[in-house]
Amino acid sequence: MRNLMGIFMPLITLTTDFGTSSPYVAAMKGVILSICPHAQLVDLGHDLPPQDVVHAAYFLADAIPYFPERTIHVCVVDPGVGTDRALLLAEARRQFVLAPDNGVLTFVLEKLDRSASIRTLTESKFWRCDRSNTFHGRDILAPVAGHLALDTPAEMFGPTTAEWKRIDEPRPAIQDRCVEGSIVLVDGFGNLISNITATMLPKPPIRIQMGDHANVPFVDTYAEALPGTLVALIGSEGRLEIALVDGNAAAFVRAGVGSALVVAGA
Amino acid sequence: MRNLMGIFMPLITLTTDFGTSSPYVAAMKGVILSICPHAQLVDLGHDLPPQDVVHAAYFLADAIPYFPERTIHVCVVDPGVGTDRALLLAEARRQFVLAPDNGVLTFVLEKLDRSASIRTLTESKFWRCDRSNTFHGRDILAPVAGHLALDTPAEMFGPTTAEWKRIDEPRPAIQDRCVEGSIVLVDGFGNLISNITATMLPKPPIRIQMGDHANVPFVDTYAEALPGTLVALIGSEGRLEIALVDGNAAAFVRAGVGSALVVAGA
Amino acid sequence: MRNLMGIFMPLITLTTDFGTSSPYVAAMKGVILSICPHAQLVDLGHDLPPQDVVHAAYFLADAIPYFPERTIHVCVVDPGVGTDRALLLAEARRQFVLAPDNGVLTFVLEKLDRSASIRTLTESKFWRCDRSNTFHGRDILAPVAGHLALDTPAEMFGPTTAEWKRIDEPRPAIQDRCVEGSIVLVDGFGNLISNITATMLPKPPIRIQMGDHANVPFVDTYAEALPGTLVALIGSEGRLEIALVDGNAAAFVRAGVGSALVVAGA
């Protein structure tokens, strides 16, 4: 993040479930830029399903690893705002992630660094003086992101902790050359993305069952099947997904997060 | 907005009701960056309800005060485009706001500075030469924002005016320790935000009525009530709001902008 | 894109049909910024209708011409991902556009430069090493954009080609002072935008027919008619459009892309 003249322009990304018809994202941006006016703000997404921590956890895991060192990520999917849940600052592979302690860091830290340093935000001198009970994204996480971008050392914001919440992710059951998993994410195209990774698959996968569809063909790319065909393939993050060629699989199969997906080998 | 080397990177924010499936926001960004390529564009929101000036006025009031001095805000919610309504440049607490003269500045200027300097845009030499009748955001406001970012003094764009449109906001009626207000904003979570501020509330608020719900409990934070409970609390901008814990109050109560909210004291 | 100190901050715009509930846009941004951390990312729109190449082609044509020289545009509306369709780098009027070879460049190149230089991306050393079959936006287009922003010359990415896909756009039929066109785009307000340009119109246009509405009045601006009136006017890109004053014409007329629009002269 140094440009050609050696000037540092810190990157701060924002991920929320606020939508953009309400002024919440805007207020957070104002708070950050008031502290660090030369920060480069990058929107990752603000249309995450409201208060869906598991979706947000997958989102971060599929996005953050692509960013450069020193990026500061702020995630506000925070159904527990106003409770005594902590707010965390994680440092993993030289990136920072600020988020509530509700499990949203589970998958990204599994990918980046299982021994990441996690701190609890306790130093209120970096927070907004005038704090609400309902919007810690604006009043605590945004100003901490701004101060981090000004190179305040991470240890100034609070002590490390070994206790932080993990999501108890449903793992696929594997036995007798059969894998039983489930859909964990539905993307904007209606693709049904499962928790079955490429390495878990029996080789060759003989029979793939998704809902009433008992024998979904396994393909390498969408292009191998005709429009309107339901197919199974390995998606861009290495997980088995069900897609409808040129269509919306979620609507076609009437399936969603939690639906079962079964793969049998020979 | 000077970075560590003293280089000025002007901030320009954009707020519209265009959505982002249409190319209108994109065209405005192109116009601004063609005039001031080093501007830092910040999206505040493009999914505001179409042509809803009151919503946009609340949005700006809840967002702009958090931004640093010298920020330039462009708001295009402009049902009157093509009429003889003026276009305005307001300067308040050292920030700039460009918007149509339709009342959208009412609440933000009440918050920032009631004696803000307001100018009418008249100097067409700063506008696009080739102007449409339907898109003054692209043809007038965007180029003026670009020139402001290049440090053209505000007085170059047109004369000050004392005549500009205010929204005739419904104010809560307060009498006999009873406050009758109404919902003025519904956020992306379905929270019903009223025009009753914390200072207007009888202390203690004995009875809060929202639609058929005659006795909504008043809480400090969502966490004080069980999931599925309708609660009243002071939101992040200091206004009374009705929320459904872990749910969508607007859908649950079947209420929206204009619905009555009544608070009685002892 | 040089700022006041002569520092170059390259502009990269992103246009996709990914929505922002999924992490795909975020992943592309991470890839670009990992290669060129000082790039200025500008979102043009991520809510384009899924896999609708024609819509995307109009979007680019109405947005890109407003941007400054040296801007790099990345468009990922790519129903053919995983087939043998090529990926293209177009250079037109000193801007760059990266997109799949599916016709999405048709209209923007007609506007900018019919003799633009078009290259096929073949040099995989600029791509991500670990490539998926389903996300070439992240694995090929994003890294190529990053390297272009670092001033890698265009010829390094692949050879020029004269063969690239054009959309076979329906052109209006003009005869006997009568123009028969069709709706090609519906914007976020429900305005029905046609392929009939101002120059094609009979003068004066005597009779405009849209669906069951046999005589839509032709106006200069929305303000000439009362709220609730269906009107025809020349929109901001010079095309005839049908609008409902203070309302949604698409819903009112029950029309959409492909609907006929007929204009008769005297």
Short mmCIF file of N, CA and C in Angstrom, two decimals, chain A residues 8-12 32 35-41 70 72 96 98 142-153 157, chain B residues 4:
data_model
loop_
_atom_site.label_atom_id
_atom_site.label_comp_id
_atom_site.label_asym_id
_atom_site.label_seq_id
_atom_site.Cartn_x
_atom_site.Cartn_y
_atom_site.Cartn_z
N PHE A 8 2.10 5.95 2.13
CA PHE A 8 1.27 4.87 2.61
C PHE A 8 -0.19 5.28 2.63
N MET A 9 -1.03 4.53 1.92
CA MET A 9 -2.46 4.78 1.93
C MET A 9 -3.15 3.54 2.46
N PRO A 10 -3.51 3.54 3.75
CA PRO A 10 -4.01 2.30 4.35
C PRO A 10 -5.36 1.89 3.77
N LEU A 11 -5.52 0.59 3.56
CA LEU A 11 -6.77 0.02 3.07
C LEU A 11 -7.65 -0.40 4.24
N ILE A 12 -8.90 0.03 4.21
CA ILE A 12 -9.88 -0.41 5.21
C ILE A 12 -11.10 -0.93 4.47
N ILE A 32 -14.55 6.86 10.28
CA ILE A 32 -13.20 6.41 9.90
C ILE A 32 -12.42 7.54 9.24
N ILE A 35 -11.00 10.31 11.34
CA ILE A 35 -9.78 9.96 12.08
C ILE A 35 -8.60 9.79 11.13
N CYS A 36 -8.84 9.13 10.00
CA CYS A 36 -7.76 8.84 9.05
C CYS A 36 -8.23 9.23 7.65
N PRO A 37 -8.11 10.51 7.29
CA PRO A 37 -8.69 11.00 6.03
C PRO A 37 -8.05 10.40 4.78
N HIS A 38 -6.86 9.84 4.90
CA HIS A 38 -6.23 9.28 3.70
C HIS A 38 -6.44 7.77 3.60
N ALA A 39 -7.31 7.21 4.46
CA ALA A 39 -7.63 5.78 4.31
C ALA A 39 -8.34 5.54 2.99
N GLN A 40 -8.07 4.40 2.39
CA GLN A 40 -8.77 3.98 1.18
C GLN A 40 -9.87 3.02 1.60
N LEU A 41 -11.12 3.46 1.51
CA LEU A 41 -12.23 2.60 1.92
C LEU A 41 -12.63 1.68 0.77
N ARG A 70 -1.44 -5.89 5.78
CA ARG A 70 -1.74 -4.61 6.41
C ARG A 70 -3.16 -4.12 6.15
N ILE A 72 -6.96 -3.62 6.74
CA ILE A 72 -7.79 -3.62 7.95
C ILE A 72 -9.22 -3.91 7.52
N PHE A 96 -5.53 -7.37 9.51
CA PHE A 96 -6.32 -7.15 10.72
C PHE A 96 -7.80 -7.34 10.42
N LEU A 98 -11.53 -6.62 12.43
CA LEU A 98 -12.29 -6.13 13.58
C LEU A 98 -13.72 -6.64 13.45
N ALA A 142 -15.41 1.35 14.07
CA ALA A 142 -14.93 2.33 13.08
C ALA A 142 -13.79 3.18 13.63
N PRO A 143 -13.91 3.77 14.82
CA PRO A 143 -12.77 4.56 15.29
C PRO A 143 -11.52 3.72 15.55
N VAL A 144 -11.68 2.50 16.01
CA VAL A 144 -10.49 1.65 16.20
C VAL A 144 -9.82 1.38 14.85
N ALA A 145 -10.64 1.14 13.81
CA ALA A 145 -10.06 0.95 12.47
C ALA A 145 -9.29 2.19 12.03
N GLY A 146 -9.85 3.36 12.29
CA GLY A 146 -9.17 4.60 11.93
C GLY A 146 -7.83 4.74 12.64
N HIS A 147 -7.81 4.41 13.92
CA HIS A 147 -6.55 4.54 14.67
C HIS A 147 -5.53 3.48 14.25
N LEU A 148 -6.00 2.27 13.96
CA LEU A 148 -5.10 1.24 13.42
C LEU A 148 -4.46 1.73 12.12
N ALA A 149 -5.27 2.39 11.29
CA ALA A 149 -4.77 2.88 10.01
C ALA A 149 -3.73 3.98 10.20
N LEU A 150 -3.79 4.64 11.35
CA LEU A 150 -2.78 5.66 11.68
C LEU A 150 -1.55 5.03 12.32
N ASP A 151 -1.49 3.69 12.31
CA ASP A 151 -0.33 2.95 12.80
C ASP A 151 -0.24 2.86 14.32
N THR A 152 -1.36 3.06 15.01
CA THR A 152 -1.37 2.75 16.44
C THR A 152 -1.16 1.24 16.58
N PRO A 153 -0.21 0.81 17.41
CA PRO A 153 0.06 -0.64 17.52
C PRO A 153 -1.14 -1.40 18.08
N PHE A 157 -4.94 -1.49 21.87
CA PHE A 157 -6.41 -1.51 21.86
C PHE A 157 -7.01 -2.46 22.89
N LEU B 4 0.20 11.71 4.64
CA LEU B 4 1.41 11.92 5.44
C LEU B 4 2.41 12.83 4.74
#
